[in-house]
Amino acid sequence: MKTLKTTALSAVAFSFVAFAAQAGDPAAGESAFTSQCQNCHNVVNDDGDVLAGRANVRTGPNLYGVIGRQAGTVDGFRYGGSLVEAGEEGLVWDADNMVPYLLNPQDYLREVLDDRRARSQMSFRVRDEGTANDIIAFLADFSSEAEEEEHAAAD
Ligand code: HEC
């Protein structure tokens, strides 16, 4: 009985640790975004307010509301064909699938499309999973705001 209890407890402790390692820190994500992403991306809401990064950065698509958005669908951005195809096949960004994308965009597209010739136009890679989770937590803050606005508009 005693052994069982201990096992159950450590399972709880373990899953808590696993969860804690998963959920990123948005403040750390903000500084990682500033140093690693903002040369190519910004976060601009529908009113044109620049919420992160700088105005008029167009190398990569606007990341406002990216969590929960179908991949490759920012209006007017010229994506590579592989990312658009992945979106058409159902790739919607969430906090889980964005991690492997950020660690290696091209490998990730090859995997989801099951096509060894798939190509990413984003050549940048995040070095570790922890940083990826932090950046995703930072971006998710803007996404929930975007969703709330959508809900408000729908009401
Ligand atoms: C050197 C420029 C560059 C850097 C640095 C860069 N990106 Fe990108 N990113 C791009 C481009 C270009 C695309 C479009 C890729 C395509 O069409 O295949 C893209 C696409 C994306 C997408 C997919 C968006 C969508 O609408 O489907 C996400 C998410 C993303 N980048 C996140 C990031 C994050 C987070 C960082 C920082 C860790 C980052 N990028 C750094 C250029 C960059």
PDB file of C-alpha atoms and ligand atoms in Angstrom:
ATOM      1  CA  MET A   1       0.000   0.000   0.000  1.00  0.00           C
ATOM      2  CA  LYS A   2       2.743   2.373   0.984  1.00  0.00           C
ATOM      3  CA  THR A   3       4.645   1.704  -2.234  1.00  0.00           C
ATOM      4  CA  LEU A   4       1.547   2.317  -4.285  1.00  0.00           C
ATOM      5  CA  LYS A   5       0.928   5.665  -2.698  1.00  0.00           C
ATOM      6  CA  THR A   6       4.493   6.777  -3.237  1.00  0.00           C
ATOM      7  CA  THR A   7       4.313   5.741  -6.869  1.00  0.00           C
ATOM      8  CA  ALA A   8       1.079   7.629  -7.391  1.00  0.00           C
ATOM      9  CA  LEU A   9       2.535  10.705  -5.723  1.00  0.00           C
ATOM     10  CA  SER A  10       5.682  10.680  -7.749  1.00  0.00           C
ATOM     11  CA  ALA A  11       3.605  10.247 -10.889  1.00  0.00           C
ATOM     12  CA  VAL A  12       1.752  13.425  -9.951  1.00  0.00           C
ATOM     13  CA  ALA A  13       5.007  15.204  -9.217  1.00  0.00           C
ATOM     14  CA  PHE A  14       6.436  13.989 -12.486  1.00  0.00           C
ATOM     15  CA  SER A  15       3.535  15.145 -14.612  1.00  0.00           C
ATOM     16  CA  PHE A  16       3.660  18.519 -12.879  1.00  0.00           C
ATOM     17  CA  VAL A  17       7.308  18.862 -13.754  1.00  0.00           C
ATOM     18  CA  ALA A  18       6.588  17.816 -17.340  1.00  0.00           C
ATOM     19  CA  PHE A  19       3.843  20.427 -17.520  1.00  0.00           C
ATOM     20  CA  ALA A  20       6.018  23.118 -16.020  1.00  0.00           C
ATOM     21  CA  ALA A  21       8.721  22.374 -18.558  1.00  0.00           C
ATOM     22  CA  GLN A  22       6.146  22.627 -21.357  1.00  0.00           C
ATOM     23  CA  ALA A  23       4.513  25.917 -20.454  1.00  0.00           C
ATOM     24  CA  GLY A  24       6.804  28.711 -21.513  1.00  0.00           C
ATOM     25  CA  ASP A  25       7.566  31.978 -19.786  1.00  0.00           C
ATOM     26  CA  PRO A  26       6.140  34.869 -21.840  1.00  0.00           C
ATOM     27  CA  ALA A  27       8.579  37.433 -20.398  1.00  0.00           C
ATOM     28  CA  ALA A  28      11.565  35.335 -21.448  1.00  0.00           C
ATOM     29  CA  GLY A  29       9.739  34.797 -24.743  1.00  0.00           C
ATOM     30  CA  GLU A  30       9.517  38.518 -25.321  1.00  0.00           C
ATOM     31  CA  SER A  31      13.243  39.012 -25.068  1.00  0.00           C
ATOM     32  CA  ALA A  32      13.896  35.961 -27.232  1.00  0.00           C
ATOM     33  CA  PHE A  33      11.453  37.357 -29.803  1.00  0.00           C
ATOM     34  CA  THR A  34      13.316  40.661 -29.753  1.00  0.00           C
ATOM     35  CA  SER A  35      16.689  39.075 -30.312  1.00  0.00           C
ATOM     36  CA  GLN A  36      15.725  36.202 -32.629  1.00  0.00           C
ATOM     37  CA  CYS A  37      12.511  36.950 -34.531  1.00  0.00           C
ATOM     38  CA  GLN A  38      11.969  40.661 -34.963  1.00  0.00           C
ATOM     39  CA  ASN A  39      14.419  41.087 -37.824  1.00  0.00           C
ATOM     40  CA  CYS A  40      11.852  39.256 -39.913  1.00  0.00           C
ATOM     41  CA  HIS A  41       8.543  39.306 -38.026  1.00  0.00           C
ATOM     42  CA  ASN A  42       6.378  41.721 -36.096  1.00  0.00           C
ATOM     43  CA  VAL A  43       3.039  41.525 -34.305  1.00  0.00           C
ATOM     44  CA  VAL A  44       0.550  44.063 -35.635  1.00  0.00           C
ATOM     45  CA  ASN A  45      -3.141  44.017 -34.777  1.00  0.00           C
ATOM     46  CA  ASP A  46      -6.007  44.698 -37.159  1.00  0.00           C
ATOM     47  CA  ASP A  47      -5.939  48.410 -36.303  1.00  0.00           C
ATOM     48  CA  GLY A  48      -2.312  48.577 -37.412  1.00  0.00           C
ATOM     49  CA  ASP A  49      -0.906  48.972 -33.880  1.00  0.00           C
ATOM     50  CA  VAL A  50       2.568  47.454 -33.610  1.00  0.00           C
ATOM     51  CA  LEU A  51       2.415  45.263 -30.495  1.00  0.00           C
ATOM     52  CA  ALA A  52       5.852  43.659 -30.856  1.00  0.00           C
ATOM     53  CA  GLY A  53       8.813  44.251 -33.095  1.00  0.00           C
ATOM     54  CA  ARG A  54       9.014  47.171 -35.491  1.00  0.00           C
ATOM     55  CA  ALA A  55       6.700  48.615 -38.125  1.00  0.00           C
ATOM     56  CA  ASN A  56       7.258  47.722 -41.775  1.00  0.00           C
ATOM     57  CA  VAL A  57       9.073  44.439 -41.224  1.00  0.00           C
ATOM     58  CA  ARG A  58       7.983  42.227 -44.080  1.00  0.00           C
ATOM     59  CA  THR A  59      10.482  39.414 -44.478  1.00  0.00           C
ATOM     60  CA  GLY A  60       8.227  37.086 -42.501  1.00  0.00           C
ATOM     61  CA  PRO A  61       4.452  37.177 -41.954  1.00  0.00           C
ATOM     62  CA  ASN A  62       2.751  39.165 -39.176  1.00  0.00           C
ATOM     63  CA  LEU A  63       2.501  36.866 -36.145  1.00  0.00           C
ATOM     64  CA  TYR A  64      -0.553  38.525 -34.603  1.00  0.00           C
ATOM     65  CA  GLY A  65      -3.029  35.787 -33.691  1.00  0.00           C
ATOM     66  CA  VAL A  66      -0.762  33.091 -35.113  1.00  0.00           C
ATOM     67  CA  ILE A  67      -1.713  30.527 -32.449  1.00  0.00           C
ATOM     68  CA  GLY A  68      -4.987  29.032 -33.644  1.00  0.00           C
ATOM     69  CA  ARG A  69      -4.475  30.267 -37.208  1.00  0.00           C
ATOM     70  CA  GLN A  70      -4.237  28.061 -40.281  1.00  0.00           C
ATOM     71  CA  ALA A  71      -0.611  27.974 -41.459  1.00  0.00           C
ATOM     72  CA  GLY A  72       0.296  30.145 -44.417  1.00  0.00           C
ATOM     73  CA  THR A  73      -2.731  32.433 -44.452  1.00  0.00           C
ATOM     74  CA  VAL A  74      -1.656  36.036 -43.727  1.00  0.00           C
ATOM     75  CA  ASP A  75      -3.241  38.139 -46.469  1.00  0.00           C
ATOM     76  CA  GLY A  76      -0.765  39.576 -48.906  1.00  0.00           C
ATOM     77  CA  PHE A  77       2.275  37.672 -47.598  1.00  0.00           C
ATOM     78  CA  ARG A  78       4.085  35.612 -50.245  1.00  0.00           C
ATOM     79  CA  TYR A  79       4.635  32.273 -48.556  1.00  0.00           C
ATOM     80  CA  GLY A  80       6.487  29.320 -49.954  1.00  0.00           C
ATOM     81  CA  GLY A  81       4.275  26.679 -51.538  1.00  0.00           C
ATOM     82  CA  SER A  82       5.039  24.031 -48.902  1.00  0.00           C
ATOM     83  CA  LEU A  83       3.738  26.061 -45.956  1.00  0.00           C
ATOM     84  CA  VAL A  84       0.573  27.004 -47.850  1.00  0.00           C
ATOM     85  CA  GLU A  85       0.057  23.363 -48.773  1.00  0.00           C
ATOM     86  CA  ALA A  86       0.493  22.282 -45.137  1.00  0.00           C
ATOM     87  CA  GLY A  87      -2.160  24.814 -44.114  1.00  0.00           C
ATOM     88  CA  GLU A  88      -4.527  23.604 -46.813  1.00  0.00           C
ATOM     89  CA  GLU A  89      -4.031  20.075 -45.560  1.00  0.00           C
ATOM     90  CA  GLY A  90      -5.134  21.175 -42.107  1.00  0.00           C
ATOM     91  CA  LEU A  91      -2.069  22.537 -40.277  1.00  0.00           C
ATOM     92  CA  VAL A  92      -3.343  24.982 -37.658  1.00  0.00           C
ATOM     93  CA  TRP A  93      -0.682  26.431 -35.357  1.00  0.00           C
ATOM     94  CA  ASP A  94      -0.877  25.513 -31.696  1.00  0.00           C
ATOM     95  CA  ALA A  95       1.533  25.477 -28.773  1.00  0.00           C
ATOM     96  CA  ASP A  96       2.583  21.882 -29.541  1.00  0.00           C
ATOM     97  CA  ASN A  97       3.162  21.843 -33.279  1.00  0.00           C
ATOM     98  CA  MET A  98       4.912  25.202 -33.349  1.00  0.00           C
ATOM     99  CA  VAL A  99       7.795  23.801 -31.260  1.00  0.00           C
ATOM    100  CA  PRO A 100       9.172  21.392 -33.900  1.00  0.00           C
ATOM    101  CA  TYR A 101       8.502  24.013 -36.590  1.00  0.00           C
ATOM    102  CA  LEU A 102      10.640  26.577 -34.774  1.00  0.00           C
ATOM    103  CA  LEU A 103      13.401  24.049 -34.116  1.00  0.00           C
ATOM    104  CA  ASN A 104      13.607  23.150 -37.800  1.00  0.00           C
ATOM    105  CA  PRO A 105      11.002  24.586 -40.185  1.00  0.00           C
ATOM    106  CA  GLN A 106      12.125  22.638 -43.220  1.00  0.00           C
ATOM    107  CA  ASP A 107      12.266  19.244 -41.511  1.00  0.00           C
ATOM    108  CA  TYR A 108       8.888  19.919 -39.957  1.00  0.00           C
ATOM    109  CA  LEU A 109       7.270  20.698 -43.316  1.00  0.00           C
ATOM    110  CA  ARG A 110       8.879  17.606 -44.846  1.00  0.00           C
ATOM    111  CA  GLU A 111       7.416  15.538 -42.064  1.00  0.00           C
ATOM    112  CA  VAL A 112       3.861  16.900 -42.097  1.00  0.00           C
ATOM    113  CA  LEU A 113       3.671  16.813 -45.891  1.00  0.00           C
ATOM    114  CA  ASP A 114       5.502  13.497 -46.094  1.00  0.00           C
ATOM    115  CA  ASP A 115       7.537  15.049 -48.892  1.00  0.00           C
ATOM    116  CA  ARG A 116      11.327  15.092 -48.774  1.00  0.00           C
ATOM    117  CA  ARG A 117      11.410  17.951 -51.260  1.00  0.00           C
ATOM    118  CA  ALA A 118       9.225  20.297 -49.222  1.00  0.00           C
ATOM    119  CA  ARG A 119      10.945  23.622 -48.586  1.00  0.00           C
ATOM    120  CA  SER A 120      10.683  26.294 -45.941  1.00  0.00           C
ATOM    121  CA  GLN A 121      11.314  29.935 -46.708  1.00  0.00           C
ATOM    122  CA  MET A 122      12.105  30.486 -43.053  1.00  0.00           C
ATOM    123  CA  SER A 123      15.757  29.552 -42.712  1.00  0.00           C
ATOM    124  CA  PHE A 124      16.030  30.524 -39.058  1.00  0.00           C
ATOM    125  CA  ARG A 125      16.026  27.853 -36.314  1.00  0.00           C
ATOM    126  CA  VAL A 126      15.453  28.208 -32.595  1.00  0.00           C
ATOM    127  CA  ARG A 127      18.172  26.316 -30.745  1.00  0.00           C
ATOM    128  CA  ASP A 128      16.249  24.689 -27.900  1.00  0.00           C
ATOM    129  CA  GLU A 129      12.783  23.622 -26.943  1.00  0.00           C
ATOM    130  CA  GLY A 130      12.658  25.786 -23.800  1.00  0.00           C
ATOM    131  CA  THR A 131      13.227  28.966 -25.800  1.00  0.00           C
ATOM    132  CA  ALA A 132      10.647  27.839 -28.367  1.00  0.00           C
ATOM    133  CA  ASN A 133       8.083  27.333 -25.580  1.00  0.00           C
ATOM    134  CA  ASP A 134       8.863  30.777 -24.135  1.00  0.00           C
ATOM    135  CA  ILE A 135       8.376  32.491 -27.494  1.00  0.00           C
ATOM    136  CA  ILE A 136       5.150  30.564 -28.095  1.00  0.00           C
ATOM    137  CA  ALA A 137       3.819  31.667 -24.684  1.00  0.00           C
ATOM    138  CA  PHE A 138       4.635  35.263 -25.635  1.00  0.00           C
ATOM    139  CA  LEU A 139       2.877  34.946 -29.023  1.00  0.00           C
ATOM    140  CA  ALA A 140      -0.115  33.180 -27.451  1.00  0.00           C
ATOM    141  CA  ASP A 141      -0.842  36.311 -25.385  1.00  0.00           C
ATOM    142  CA  PHE A 142      -1.634  38.183 -28.583  1.00  0.00           C
ATOM    143  CA  SER A 143      -3.601  35.265 -29.941  1.00  0.00           C
ATOM    144  CA  SER A 144      -6.038  35.149 -27.047  1.00  0.00           C
ATOM    145  CA  GLU A 145      -6.518  38.889 -27.427  1.00  0.00           C
ATOM    146  CA  ALA A 146      -7.270  38.338 -31.111  1.00  0.00           C
ATOM    147  CA  GLU A 147      -9.761  35.610 -30.286  1.00  0.00           C
ATOM    148  CA  GLU A 148     -11.439  37.727 -27.639  1.00  0.00           C
ATOM    149  CA  GLU A 149     -11.878  40.493 -30.189  1.00  0.00           C
ATOM    150  CA  GLU A 150     -13.371  38.005 -32.612  1.00  0.00           C
ATOM    151  CA  HIS A 151     -15.775  36.782 -29.948  1.00  0.00           C
ATOM    152  CA  ALA A 152     -16.694  40.347 -29.070  1.00  0.00           C
ATOM    153  CA  ALA A 153     -17.333  41.091 -32.731  1.00  0.00           C
ATOM    154  CA  ALA A 154     -19.454  37.959 -33.051  1.00  0.00           C
ATOM    155  CA  ASP A 155     -21.652  38.858 -30.061  1.00  0.00           C
TER     156      ASP A 155
HETATM  157  C1  HEC B   1      15.432  35.411 -41.427  1.00  0.00           C
HETATM  158  C2  HEC B   1      14.040  35.760 -41.301  1.00  0.00           C
HETATM  159  C3  HEC B   1      13.225  35.035 -40.242  1.00  0.00           C
HETATM  160  C4  HEC B   1      13.512  34.890 -38.905  1.00  0.00           C
HETATM  161  C5  HEC B   1      14.739  35.368 -38.132  1.00  0.00           C
HETATM  162  C6  HEC B   1      12.368  34.221 -38.331  1.00  0.00           C
HETATM  163  N1  HEC B   1      11.435  33.957 -39.296  1.00  0.00           N
HETATM  164 FE1  HEC B   1       9.621  33.036 -39.017  1.00  0.00          FE
HETATM  165  N2  HEC B   1       9.275  33.133 -41.007  1.00  0.00           N
HETATM  166  C7  HEC B   1      10.086  33.734 -41.945  1.00  0.00           C
HETATM  167  C8  HEC B   1       9.530  33.535 -43.269  1.00  0.00           C
HETATM  168  C9  HEC B   1      10.130  34.028 -44.571  1.00  0.00           C
HETATM  169  C10 HEC B   1       8.356  32.770 -43.089  1.00  0.00           C
HETATM  170  C11 HEC B   1       7.452  32.196 -44.183  1.00  0.00           C
HETATM  171  C12 HEC B   1       7.930  30.752 -44.404  1.00  0.00           C
HETATM  172  C13 HEC B   1       7.416  30.064 -45.649  1.00  0.00           C
HETATM  173  O1  HEC B   1       6.684  30.698 -46.455  1.00  0.00           O
HETATM  174  O2  HEC B   1       7.782  28.891 -45.848  1.00  0.00           O
HETATM  175  C14 HEC B   1       8.211  32.555 -41.660  1.00  0.00           C
HETATM  176  C15 HEC B   1       7.154  31.862 -41.081  1.00  0.00           C
HETATM  177  C16 HEC B   1       6.939  31.746 -39.732  1.00  0.00           C
HETATM  178  C17 HEC B   1       5.790  31.143 -39.120  1.00  0.00           C
HETATM  179  C18 HEC B   1       4.584  30.579 -39.845  1.00  0.00           C
HETATM  180  C19 HEC B   1       3.541  31.694 -39.907  1.00  0.00           C
HETATM  181  C20 HEC B   1       2.296  31.412 -40.689  1.00  0.00           C
HETATM  182  O3  HEC B   1       1.599  32.404 -40.979  1.00  0.00           O
HETATM  183  O4  HEC B   1       1.996  30.255 -41.004  1.00  0.00           O
HETATM  184  C21 HEC B   1       5.965  31.219 -37.772  1.00  0.00           C
HETATM  185  C22 HEC B   1       5.033  30.723 -36.705  1.00  0.00           C
HETATM  186  C23 HEC B   1       7.232  31.869 -37.546  1.00  0.00           C
HETATM  187  N3  HEC B   1       7.808  32.180 -38.754  1.00  0.00           N
HETATM  188  C24 HEC B   1       7.751  32.150 -36.306  1.00  0.00           C
HETATM  189  C25 HEC B   1       9.017  32.679 -36.092  1.00  0.00           C
HETATM  190  C26 HEC B   1       9.582  32.922 -34.776  1.00  0.00           C
HETATM  191  C27 HEC B   1       8.840  32.683 -33.472  1.00  0.00           C
HETATM  192  C28 HEC B   1      10.844  33.397 -34.961  1.00  0.00           C
HETATM  193  C29 HEC B   1      11.890  33.720 -33.920  1.00  0.00           C
HETATM  194  C30 HEC B   1      12.294  32.616 -33.115  1.00  0.00           C
HETATM  195  C31 HEC B   1      11.064  33.473 -36.397  1.00  0.00           C
HETATM  196  N4  HEC B   1       9.940  33.042 -37.038  1.00  0.00           N
HETATM  197  C32 HEC B   1      12.252  33.920 -36.984  1.00  0.00           C
HETATM  198  C33 HEC B   1      11.257  34.409 -41.691  1.00  0.00           C
HETATM  199  C34 HEC B   1      11.911  34.433 -40.465  1.00  0.00           C
END
